[in-house]
């Protein structure tokens, strides 16, 4: 990394610009949480868990390759599991904020759970119902708790074109089905997951990572699994 | 009202079932607010303002007749301004909650303002930009602050069919344009407004009321007007 320039230090990853204009993602062991409890959805780093970065990287590598096999593009170039790094094409995240940071997060739900169930509890007739790969989109904004945004607003604010938005939602649902099928083959059920999407040379691709941190998984006894358990079951 | 049965007592209206199976809405002088300050968006009644009920009724009568002229249906049968009552067809509000109450509220925005500006402040490049009659939909739920809901979720939860939802959004935009044009002819600008929509014999119609309480209006000096000022300018 001698000739690389650090361009961003995130909560769980550092980014370096490589001489070939690609980006090197360095996965860190930092974990986020609230009041000392680990919560990947939280916005504050509360400590480190040894080996956590490499696990997230291995799982991202595992799933990104599954996506490629299904003709879904990602920004992945190559992974160095030893070093805990992933080289990626430089992507423009969909829906950047006015400072050039932020972006949209694409949530896919197979059934009501968590914040969704709390938000719409008066309107959910059957808590067991299928949500048929429902996509919800939020804007990254730590201070305001990543607010939900609807499709029309995304277009009205000029964040994403209608065409790219439709493609991104379609990709989100396809990724969700692939991850769900994979977990299902191991006796686990996907409840919901979150991905990020960006443009590489005008093409809509999956970016960042797909790790246990960004999915909620249940075993056949109905228990929601710890993220480390999901890692272990999937990639050992 | 001797032979009528009171079927619901709302924050600003009481509902009676009439012998002909229609509903009689009795507009009350109750106002909602927070910490003693009147706010039509709030969910607690904090007092009365004499004449407020009749004003809301007169304005609803005024706008519902404008909608009828534009071939947009409402549930209105007739208005008795003296009595402060409105007879309406019995309608099924779109998107009722599990208790049979609640429903969806359709917000139409011509520009960023209020909760919208706060929610997406990191993503609004130009605070003066046109939002081109953007529709946002919320579910009525006092306890949870009427959360935003996206189109896909409305359909996934079985609250409204895709066809009725598309019609309701189209009606919302058309109503917004009519109200905007009306205000504009009096030198006022509509920023945003909120309506409710329901089904009468399977047909999508505007229900409840269209009053100054459910719209944000600006004068040409850029001041947001008190609701009573909007009433006065429009209907005296």
Tab-separated table of C-alpha atoms in Angstrom:
chain	number	residue	atom	x	y	z
A	1	UNK	CA	0.000	0.000	0.000
A	2	UNK	CA	3.052	2.260	-0.223
A	3	UNK	CA	1.859	4.103	-3.290
A	4	UNK	CA	-1.775	4.236	-2.138
A	5	UNK	CA	-3.535	7.270	-0.738
A	6	UNK	CA	-6.049	6.854	2.088
A	7	UNK	CA	-9.165	8.618	0.872
A	8	UNK	CA	-11.747	7.680	3.485
A	9	UNK	CA	-11.920	6.148	6.933
A	10	UNK	CA	-15.316	4.564	7.561
A	11	UNK	CA	-16.830	2.875	10.582
A	12	UNK	CA	-15.872	-0.633	9.447
A	13	UNK	CA	-13.611	-0.058	6.421
A	14	UNK	CA	-10.810	2.226	5.258
A	15	UNK	CA	-10.544	3.158	1.571
A	16	UNK	CA	-7.328	3.682	-0.381
A	17	UNK	CA	-6.931	4.942	-3.923
A	18	UNK	CA	-4.695	2.549	-5.869
A	19	UNK	CA	-2.268	3.621	-8.620
A	20	UNK	CA	-4.478	1.847	-11.191
A	21	UNK	CA	-7.416	4.118	-10.131
A	22	UNK	CA	-9.204	1.254	-8.400
A	23	UNK	CA	-10.069	1.408	-4.686
A	24	UNK	CA	-8.668	-0.852	-1.990
A	25	UNK	CA	-11.142	-1.608	0.824
A	26	UNK	CA	-9.442	-2.572	4.084
A	27	UNK	CA	-11.905	-4.394	6.335
A	28	UNK	CA	-11.466	-3.422	9.983
A	29	UNK	CA	-12.315	-5.271	13.188
A	30	UNK	CA	-14.312	-2.287	14.497
A	31	UNK	CA	-17.888	-3.004	15.529
A	32	UNK	CA	-20.717	-0.540	15.972
A	33	UNK	CA	-23.264	-0.592	18.766
A	34	UNK	CA	-25.379	1.256	21.281
A	35	UNK	CA	-24.779	1.381	25.046
A	36	UNK	CA	-22.033	-1.221	24.792
A	37	UNK	CA	-24.175	-3.730	22.892
A	38	UNK	CA	-22.987	-4.701	19.400
A	39	UNK	CA	-25.493	-3.645	16.732
A	40	UNK	CA	-24.370	-3.528	13.095
A	41	UNK	CA	-27.236	-1.102	12.411
A	42	UNK	CA	-25.887	1.413	14.938
A	43	UNK	CA	-23.760	4.350	13.898
A	44	UNK	CA	-21.107	4.469	16.644
A	45	UNK	CA	-17.971	2.314	16.866
A	46	UNK	CA	-17.890	0.776	20.360
A	47	UNK	CA	-14.870	-1.517	20.092
A	48	UNK	CA	-13.095	-4.239	18.140
A	49	UNK	CA	-13.772	-7.925	17.635
A	50	UNK	CA	-10.649	-9.787	16.488
A	51	UNK	CA	-11.093	-11.390	13.075
A	52	UNK	CA	-14.388	-9.597	12.382
A	53	UNK	CA	-13.026	-7.701	9.348
A	54	UNK	CA	-11.722	-10.833	7.651
A	55	UNK	CA	-15.000	-12.650	8.290
A	56	UNK	CA	-17.038	-9.878	6.667
A	57	UNK	CA	-14.608	-9.882	3.767
A	58	UNK	CA	-14.806	-13.670	3.315
A	59	UNK	CA	-18.594	-13.563	3.316
A	60	UNK	CA	-18.674	-10.667	0.851
A	61	UNK	CA	-16.263	-12.595	-1.393
A	62	UNK	CA	-18.504	-15.670	-1.099
A	63	UNK	CA	-21.702	-13.845	-2.024
A	64	UNK	CA	-20.250	-11.497	-4.654
A	65	UNK	CA	-19.011	-14.593	-6.534
A	66	UNK	CA	-22.495	-16.112	-6.277
A	67	UNK	CA	-23.921	-12.892	-7.729
A	68	UNK	CA	-21.430	-12.972	-10.609
A	69	UNK	CA	-22.522	-16.551	-11.341
A	70	UNK	CA	-26.104	-15.227	-11.586
A	71	UNK	CA	-25.023	-12.428	-13.966
A	72	UNK	CA	-25.401	-9.727	-11.316
A	73	UNK	CA	-22.484	-7.302	-11.459
A	74	UNK	CA	-20.568	-6.010	-8.464
A	75	UNK	CA	-17.604	-3.648	-8.198
A	76	UNK	CA	-15.335	-6.501	-7.029
A	77	UNK	CA	-11.955	-6.919	-8.781
A	78	UNK	CA	-10.204	-9.269	-6.372
A	79	UNK	CA	-9.947	-10.247	-2.731
A	80	UNK	CA	-6.900	-10.852	-0.544
A	81	UNK	CA	-8.213	-12.792	2.429
A	82	UNK	CA	-4.752	-12.871	4.054
A	83	UNK	CA	-4.454	-9.099	4.023
A	84	UNK	CA	-8.134	-8.504	4.696
A	85	UNK	CA	-8.461	-6.319	1.626
A	86	UNK	CA	-10.712	-6.149	-1.421
A	87	UNK	CA	-9.806	-4.304	-4.622
A	88	UNK	CA	-12.861	-2.802	-6.302
A	89	UNK	CA	-13.713	-0.604	-9.272
A	90	UNK	CA	-14.379	2.985	-8.312
A	91	UNK	CA	-18.171	3.309	-8.070
A	92	UNK	CA	-20.547	6.214	-7.635
A	93	UNK	CA	-22.975	5.182	-4.862
A	94	UNK	CA	-26.615	5.837	-5.819
A	95	UNK	CA	-28.077	8.903	-4.146
A	96	UNK	CA	-25.166	10.810	-2.635
A	97	UNK	CA	-25.963	13.639	-0.197
A	98	UNK	CA	-25.058	17.312	-0.700
A	99	UNK	CA	-21.592	16.811	0.822
A	100	UNK	CA	-20.862	14.018	-1.682
A	101	UNK	CA	-21.092	11.368	1.061
A	102	UNK	CA	-24.107	9.328	2.174
A	103	UNK	CA	-26.126	7.331	-0.310
A	104	UNK	CA	-29.135	5.064	-0.482
A	105	UNK	CA	-29.484	1.720	1.261
A	106	UNK	CA	-31.666	-0.952	-0.309
A	107	UNK	CA	-33.493	-3.146	2.191
A	108	UNK	CA	-35.245	-6.322	1.072
A	109	UNK	CA	-37.775	-8.028	3.352
A	110	UNK	CA	-39.233	-11.528	3.111
A	111	UNK	CA	-41.498	-10.999	6.174
A	112	UNK	CA	-42.337	-8.267	8.733
A	113	UNK	CA	-39.636	-7.831	11.392
A	114	UNK	CA	-37.802	-5.253	13.494
A	115	UNK	CA	-38.298	-1.594	12.617
A	116	UNK	CA	-40.801	-2.515	9.891
A	117	UNK	CA	-43.046	-4.356	12.355
A	118	UNK	CA	-42.788	-1.524	14.861
A	119	UNK	CA	-43.556	1.144	12.254
A	120	UNK	CA	-46.598	-0.546	10.719
A	121	UNK	CA	-47.803	-2.674	13.635
A	122	UNK	CA	-51.333	-1.236	13.405
A	123	UNK	CA	-51.486	-2.237	9.736
A	124	UNK	CA	-49.971	-5.746	9.689
A	125	UNK	CA	-52.846	-8.213	9.662
A	126	UNK	CA	-50.695	-11.334	9.726
A	127	UNK	CA	-47.220	-11.052	11.339
A	128	UNK	CA	-46.288	-14.317	9.568
A	129	UNK	CA	-47.237	-13.055	6.122
A	130	UNK	CA	-44.842	-13.123	3.198
A	131	UNK	CA	-43.705	-9.675	2.054
A	132	UNK	CA	-42.650	-11.120	-1.309
A	133	UNK	CA	-39.188	-9.471	-1.420
A	134	UNK	CA	-40.478	-6.027	-0.525
A	135	UNK	CA	-37.885	-3.286	-1.149
A	136	UNK	CA	-37.592	-0.298	1.193
A	137	UNK	CA	-35.037	2.430	0.557
A	138	UNK	CA	-33.425	4.640	3.190
A	139	UNK	CA	-31.002	7.555	2.974
A	140	UNK	CA	-27.790	7.305	4.974
A	141	UNK	CA	-27.912	10.005	7.626
A	142	UNK	CA	-26.561	9.057	11.053
A	143	UNK	CA	-28.051	12.091	12.774
A	144	UNK	CA	-31.558	11.501	11.530
A	145	UNK	CA	-31.517	7.706	11.860
A	146	UNK	CA	-31.382	6.852	8.134
A	147	UNK	CA	-34.913	7.974	7.165
A	148	UNK	CA	-37.117	6.006	4.787
A	149	UNK	CA	-37.603	7.596	1.358
A	150	UNK	CA	-40.146	6.683	-1.304
A	151	UNK	CA	-39.441	6.107	-4.995
A	152	UNK	CA	-41.145	9.313	-6.159
A	153	UNK	CA	-39.088	11.383	-3.725
A	154	UNK	CA	-35.833	9.777	-4.890
A	155	UNK	CA	-36.675	10.842	-8.435
A	156	UNK	CA	-38.090	14.282	-7.479
A	157	UNK	CA	-34.901	15.145	-5.573
A	158	UNK	CA	-32.831	14.030	-8.567
A	159	UNK	CA	-30.984	11.396	-6.507
A	160	UNK	CA	-31.403	8.554	-9.021
A	161	UNK	CA	-32.976	8.356	-12.480
A	162	UNK	CA	-36.203	6.339	-12.758
A	163	UNK	CA	-34.405	3.765	-14.939
A	164	UNK	CA	-31.515	3.254	-12.536
A	165	UNK	CA	-33.936	3.124	-9.606
A	166	UNK	CA	-36.005	0.378	-11.236
A	167	UNK	CA	-32.811	-1.569	-12.055
A	168	UNK	CA	-31.493	-1.143	-8.507
A	169	UNK	CA	-34.753	-2.408	-6.985
A	170	UNK	CA	-34.775	-5.374	-9.345
A	171	UNK	CA	-31.171	-6.215	-8.442
A	172	UNK	CA	-32.017	-5.907	-4.738
A	173	UNK	CA	-34.788	-8.476	-5.075
A	174	UNK	CA	-32.588	-10.844	-7.098
A	175	UNK	CA	-29.754	-10.606	-4.564
A	176	UNK	CA	-32.233	-11.270	-1.764
A	177	UNK	CA	-33.498	-14.425	-3.488
A	178	UNK	CA	-29.956	-15.718	-4.018
A	179	UNK	CA	-28.953	-15.133	-0.386
A	180	UNK	CA	-32.265	-16.613	0.799
A	181	UNK	CA	-31.777	-19.765	-1.310
A	182	UNK	CA	-28.224	-20.150	-0.052
A	183	UNK	CA	-29.255	-19.834	3.596
A	184	UNK	CA	-32.219	-22.105	3.006
A	185	UNK	CA	-29.912	-24.862	1.718
A	186	UNK	CA	-28.253	-24.689	5.156
A	187	UNK	CA	-31.541	-24.825	7.057
A	188	UNK	CA	-31.654	-21.087	7.750
A	189	UNK	CA	-34.255	-18.497	6.829
A	190	UNK	CA	-33.500	-14.975	5.599
A	191	UNK	CA	-35.811	-12.383	7.178
A	192	UNK	CA	-34.341	-9.220	5.684
A	193	UNK	CA	-31.086	-7.829	4.336
A	194	UNK	CA	-29.537	-4.591	3.169
A	195	UNK	CA	-27.253	-3.810	0.264
A	196	UNK	CA	-25.731	-0.766	-1.395
A	197	UNK	CA	-25.774	-0.104	-5.091
A	198	UNK	CA	-23.720	2.166	-7.289
A	199	UNK	CA	-22.728	3.028	-10.815
A	200	UNK	CA	-19.515	1.878	-12.461
A	201	UNK	CA	-19.173	3.558	-15.849
A	202	UNK	CA	-22.944	4.093	-15.947
A	203	UNK	CA	-23.754	0.489	-15.103
A	204	UNK	CA	-25.806	-0.386	-11.994
A	205	UNK	CA	-23.801	-2.761	-9.765
A	206	UNK	CA	-23.819	-4.057	-6.192
A	207	UNK	CA	-21.151	-2.324	-4.097
A	208	UNK	CA	-19.663	-2.317	-0.599
A	209	UNK	CA	-20.266	-5.644	1.106
A	210	UNK	CA	-22.730	-8.455	1.702
A	211	UNK	CA	-22.082	-9.730	5.174
A	212	UNK	CA	-23.963	-11.221	8.090
A	213	UNK	CA	-23.951	-7.736	9.636
A	214	UNK	CA	-26.435	-6.564	7.042
A	215	UNK	CA	-28.897	-9.445	7.235
A	216	UNK	CA	-31.311	-10.939	9.756
A	217	UNK	CA	-31.358	-14.735	9.755
A	218	UNK	CA	-33.515	-17.239	11.644
A	219	UNK	CA	-32.960	-20.927	12.376
A	220	UNK	CA	-35.710	-23.530	12.087
A	221	UNK	CA	-36.508	-23.158	15.799
A	222	UNK	CA	-37.466	-19.531	15.143
A	223	UNK	CA	-34.402	-17.971	16.800
A	224	UNK	CA	-32.720	-14.993	15.164
A	225	UNK	CA	-29.033	-15.889	14.895
A	226	UNK	CA	-26.036	-13.935	16.140
A	227	UNK	CA	-24.084	-12.554	13.187
A	228	UNK	CA	-21.074	-14.695	14.053
A	229	UNK	CA	-23.287	-17.805	13.876
A	230	UNK	CA	-24.437	-16.873	10.385
A	231	UNK	CA	-20.804	-16.406	9.330
A	232	UNK	CA	-19.872	-19.766	10.774
A	233	UNK	CA	-22.730	-21.648	9.147
A	234	UNK	CA	-22.071	-20.119	5.745
A	235	UNK	CA	-18.309	-19.936	5.443
A	236	UNK	CA	-16.938	-21.691	8.514
B	1	UNK	CA	-80.593	14.299	14.316
B	2	UNK	CA	-83.204	12.551	16.440
B	3	UNK	CA	-83.158	9.329	14.520
B	4	UNK	CA	-79.370	9.351	14.006
B	5	UNK	CA	-76.880	7.213	15.851
B	6	UNK	CA	-73.485	8.654	16.835
B	7	UNK	CA	-70.960	6.185	15.472
B	8	UNK	CA	-67.663	7.976	16.027
B	9	UNK	CA	-66.272	10.949	17.898
B	10	UNK	CA	-63.106	12.254	16.256
B	11	UNK	CA	-60.694	15.017	17.180
B	12	UNK	CA	-62.414	17.633	15.012
B	13	UNK	CA	-65.616	15.911	13.838
B	14	UNK	CA	-68.403	13.676	15.164
B	15	UNK	CA	-70.019	11.124	12.854
B	16	UNK	CA	-73.687	10.085	12.883
B	17	UNK	CA	-75.326	7.319	10.891
B	18	UNK	CA	-78.409	8.714	9.123
B	19	UNK	CA	-81.592	6.714	8.480
B	20	UNK	CA	-80.827	6.795	4.727
B	21	UNK	CA	-77.493	5.012	5.471
B	22	UNK	CA	-75.471	8.124	4.713
B	23	UNK	CA	-73.186	9.680	7.329
B	24	UNK	CA	-73.594	13.099	8.909
B	25	UNK	CA	-70.307	14.845	9.739
B	26	UNK	CA	-70.635	17.425	12.506
B	27	UNK	CA	-67.694	19.829	12.373
B	28	UNK	CA	-66.510	20.783	15.864
B	29	UNK	CA	-64.639	23.850	17.125
B	30	UNK	CA	-61.975	21.681	18.760
B	31	UNK	CA	-58.390	22.409	17.781
B	32	UNK	CA	-55.362	20.170	18.175
B	33	UNK	CA	-51.939	21.285	19.288
B	34	UNK	CA	-48.774	20.684	21.279
B	35	UNK	CA	-47.787	22.459	24.518
B	36	UNK	CA	-50.695	24.880	24.175
B	37	UNK	CA	-49.777	25.917	20.627
B	38	UNK	CA	-52.372	25.178	17.925
B	39	UNK	CA	-51.058	22.717	15.334
B	40	UNK	CA	-53.537	20.965	13.023
B	41	UNK	CA	-50.935	18.245	12.507
B	42	UNK	CA	-50.866	17.408	16.218
B	43	UNK	CA	-52.901	14.580	17.695
B	44	UNK	CA	-54.189	16.104	20.956
B	45	UNK	CA	-57.185	18.410	21.347
B	46	UNK	CA	-56.003	21.454	23.351
B	47	UNK	CA	-59.121	23.633	23.262
B	48	UNK	CA	-61.820	25.261	21.149
B	49	UNK	CA	-61.837	28.152	18.726
B	50	UNK	CA	-65.334	29.548	18.202
B	51	UNK	CA	-66.481	29.249	14.593
B	52	UNK	CA	-63.584	26.998	13.580
B	53	UNK	CA	-65.836	24.045	12.698
B	54	UNK	CA	-68.059	26.101	10.384
B	55	UNK	CA	-65.014	27.631	8.692
B	56	UNK	CA	-63.515	24.211	7.938
B	57	UNK	CA	-66.889	23.088	6.653
B	58	UNK	CA	-67.323	26.147	4.414
B	59	UNK	CA	-63.881	25.653	2.923
B	60	UNK	CA	-64.469	21.933	2.369
B	61	UNK	CA	-67.771	22.774	0.656
B	62	UNK	CA	-65.960	25.362	-1.490
B	63	UNK	CA	-63.211	22.977	-2.616
B	64	UNK	CA	-65.336	19.837	-2.964
B	65	UNK	CA	-67.544	21.737	-5.423
B	66	UNK	CA	-64.459	22.827	-7.348
B	67	UNK	CA	-63.371	19.176	-7.498
B	68	UNK	CA	-66.811	18.128	-8.778
B	69	UNK	CA	-66.507	20.760	-11.513
B	70	UNK	CA	-63.201	19.111	-12.497
B	71	UNK	CA	-64.852	15.639	-12.577
B	72	UNK	CA	-63.140	14.528	-9.377
B	73	UNK	CA	-65.593	12.662	-7.149
B	74	UNK	CA	-65.982	13.186	-3.415
B	75	UNK	CA	-68.305	11.581	-0.883
B	76	UNK	CA	-70.221	14.878	-0.423
B	77	UNK	CA	-74.033	14.749	-0.619
B	78	UNK	CA	-74.893	18.151	0.822
B	79	UNK	CA	-73.766	20.779	3.294
B	80	UNK	CA	-75.735	22.688	5.952
B	81	UNK	CA	-73.546	25.667	6.784
B	82	UNK	CA	-76.040	26.909	9.420
B	83	UNK	CA	-75.918	23.625	11.319
B	84	UNK	CA	-72.237	23.024	10.652
B	85	UNK	CA	-72.939	19.623	9.178
B	86	UNK	CA	-72.103	17.752	5.985
B	87	UNK	CA	-74.011	14.702	4.734
B	88	UNK	CA	-71.770	12.258	2.922
B	89	UNK	CA	-71.947	8.834	1.315
B	90	UNK	CA	-70.566	6.101	3.515
B	91	UNK	CA	-66.979	5.523	2.328
B	92	UNK	CA	-64.337	2.949	3.108
B	93	UNK	CA	-61.124	4.926	3.813
B	94	UNK	CA	-58.136	3.501	1.912
B	95	UNK	CA	-55.815	1.471	4.102
B	96	UNK	CA	-57.633	0.870	7.373
B	97	UNK	CA	-55.653	-0.520	10.305
B	98	UNK	CA	-56.260	-3.848	12.032
B	99	UNK	CA	-58.852	-2.298	14.378
B	100	UNK	CA	-60.841	-1.003	11.384
B	101	UNK	CA	-59.826	2.603	12.144
B	102	UNK	CA	-56.848	4.578	10.830
B	103	UNK	CA	-56.226	4.904	7.125
B	104	UNK	CA	-53.794	6.471	4.695
B	105	UNK	CA	-53.148	10.174	4.306
B	106	UNK	CA	-52.074	11.497	0.931
B	107	UNK	CA	-49.648	14.415	1.091
B	108	UNK	CA	-48.847	16.460	-2.025
B	109	UNK	CA	-45.826	18.776	-2.080
B	110	UNK	CA	-44.966	21.545	-4.538
B	111	UNK	CA	-41.633	22.299	-2.795
B	112	UNK	CA	-39.542	21.068	0.165
B	113	UNK	CA	-40.891	22.258	3.535
B	114	UNK	CA	-41.437	21.216	7.146
B	115	UNK	CA	-40.942	17.572	8.022
B	116	UNK	CA	-39.857	16.777	4.453
B	117	UNK	CA	-37.017	19.329	4.587
B	118	UNK	CA	-35.939	18.109	8.008
B	119	UNK	CA	-36.005	14.454	6.951
B	120	UNK	CA	-34.030	14.848	3.720
B	121	UNK	CA	-31.981	17.975	4.491
B	122	UNK	CA	-28.707	16.230	3.588
B	123	UNK	CA	-30.161	15.307	0.188
B	124	UNK	CA	-31.933	18.501	-0.938
B	125	UNK	CA	-29.593	20.318	-3.293
B	126	UNK	CA	-31.874	23.311	-3.882
B	127	UNK	CA	-34.358	24.219	-1.095
B	128	UNK	CA	-36.277	26.303	-3.669
B	129	UNK	CA	-36.654	23.439	-6.124
B	130	UNK	CA	-40.017	22.351	-7.481
B	131	UNK	CA	-41.130	18.931	-6.254
B	132	UNK	CA	-43.587	18.666	-9.138
B	133	UNK	CA	-46.616	17.562	-7.059
B	134	UNK	CA	-44.709	14.850	-5.218
B	135	UNK	CA	-47.015	12.459	-3.350
B	136	UNK	CA	-46.016	11.018	0.024
B	137	UNK	CA	-48.300	8.620	1.869
B	138	UNK	CA	-48.466	8.136	5.631
B	139	UNK	CA	-50.440	5.750	7.842
B	140	UNK	CA	-52.602	7.286	10.566
B	141	UNK	CA	-51.123	6.204	13.891
B	142	UNK	CA	-51.072	8.818	16.642
B	143	UNK	CA	-48.712	6.852	18.846
B	144	UNK	CA	-46.089	6.366	16.189
B	145	UNK	CA	-46.392	9.841	14.634
B	146	UNK	CA	-48.102	8.800	11.378
B	147	UNK	CA	-45.163	6.986	9.749
B	148	UNK	CA	-44.318	7.318	6.064
B	149	UNK	CA	-45.073	4.242	3.948
B	150	UNK	CA	-43.929	3.469	0.422
B	151	UNK	CA	-46.108	2.279	-2.454
B	152	UNK	CA	-44.681	-1.257	-2.502
B	153	UNK	CA	-45.356	-1.666	1.223
B	154	UNK	CA	-48.959	-0.488	0.843
B	155	UNK	CA	-49.508	-3.203	-1.742
B	156	UNK	CA	-47.468	-5.891	0.096
B	157	UNK	CA	-49.505	-5.370	3.276
B	158	UNK	CA	-52.692	-5.634	1.235
B	159	UNK	CA	-53.841	-2.149	2.308
B	160	UNK	CA	-54.780	-0.930	-1.189
B	161	UNK	CA	-54.756	-2.593	-4.604
B	162	UNK	CA	-52.145	-1.317	-7.102
B	163	UNK	CA	-54.936	0.060	-9.319
B	164	UNK	CA	-56.667	1.974	-6.526
B	165	UNK	CA	-53.305	3.240	-5.282
B	166	UNK	CA	-52.365	4.615	-8.698
B	167	UNK	CA	-55.800	6.277	-8.994
B	168	UNK	CA	-55.539	7.743	-5.493
B	169	UNK	CA	-52.102	9.219	-6.228
B	170	UNK	CA	-53.343	10.666	-9.494
B	171	UNK	CA	-56.360	12.221	-7.750
B	172	UNK	CA	-54.065	13.649	-5.048
B	173	UNK	CA	-51.955	15.418	-7.677
B	174	UNK	CA	-55.031	16.740	-9.504
B	175	UNK	CA	-56.563	18.068	-6.271
B	176	UNK	CA	-53.256	19.721	-5.407
B	177	UNK	CA	-53.145	21.490	-8.783
B	178	UNK	CA	-56.721	22.741	-8.379
B	179	UNK	CA	-56.107	24.094	-4.882
B	180	UNK	CA	-52.792	25.588	-5.996
B	181	UNK	CA	-54.419	27.380	-8.954
B	182	UNK	CA	-57.183	28.704	-6.734
B	183	UNK	CA	-54.759	30.061	-4.157
B	184	UNK	CA	-52.533	31.438	-6.894
B	185	UNK	CA	-55.450	33.483	-8.302
B	186	UNK	CA	-55.560	35.154	-4.860
B	187	UNK	CA	-51.834	35.827	-4.778
B	188	UNK	CA	-51.049	32.901	-2.481
B	189	UNK	CA	-48.774	29.924	-2.992
B	190	UNK	CA	-49.557	26.350	-1.953
B	191	UNK	CA	-46.536	24.615	-0.407
B	192	UNK	CA	-48.125	21.301	0.538
B	193	UNK	CA	-51.474	19.783	1.463
B	194	UNK	CA	-53.002	16.566	2.736
B	195	UNK	CA	-56.174	14.740	1.755
B	196	UNK	CA	-57.882	11.475	2.529
B	197	UNK	CA	-59.248	9.101	-0.037
B	198	UNK	CA	-61.767	6.304	0.167
B	199	UNK	CA	-63.981	3.954	-1.767
B	200	UNK	CA	-67.699	4.507	-2.316
B	201	UNK	CA	-69.172	1.456	-4.012
B	202	UNK	CA	-65.724	0.529	-5.343
B	203	UNK	CA	-65.033	3.980	-6.745
B	204	UNK	CA	-62.024	6.029	-5.578
B	205	UNK	CA	-63.216	9.385	-4.171
B	206	UNK	CA	-61.905	12.229	-2.024
B	207	UNK	CA	-63.304	12.003	1.520
B	208	UNK	CA	-63.235	13.846	4.849
B	209	UNK	CA	-62.365	17.519	4.330
B	210	UNK	CA	-60.200	19.968	2.449
B	211	UNK	CA	-59.546	22.830	4.804
B	212	UNK	CA	-56.822	25.320	5.612
B	213	UNK	CA	-55.831	23.039	8.490
B	214	UNK	CA	-54.492	20.506	6.048
B	215	UNK	CA	-52.488	22.832	3.827
B	216	UNK	CA	-49.449	25.083	4.112
B	217	UNK	CA	-49.829	28.369	2.248
B	218	UNK	CA	-47.372	31.228	1.661
B	219	UNK	CA	-47.988	34.853	0.677
B	220	UNK	CA	-45.877	36.668	-1.915
B	221	UNK	CA	-43.621	38.050	0.828
B	222	UNK	CA	-42.635	34.486	1.682
B	223	UNK	CA	-44.582	34.248	4.965
B	224	UNK	CA	-46.439	31.052	5.798
B	225	UNK	CA	-49.997	32.113	6.644
B	226	UNK	CA	-52.001	31.331	9.760
B	227	UNK	CA	-54.794	28.916	8.902
B	228	UNK	CA	-57.443	31.524	9.749
B	229	UNK	CA	-55.843	33.915	7.233
B	230	UNK	CA	-56.097	31.282	4.496
B	231	UNK	CA	-59.760	30.761	5.353
B	232	UNK	CA	-60.397	34.481	5.235
B	233	UNK	CA	-58.660	35.026	1.918
B	234	UNK	CA	-60.455	32.130	0.256
B	235	UNK	CA	-63.978	32.235	1.629
B	236	UNK	CA	-64.186	35.396	3.765
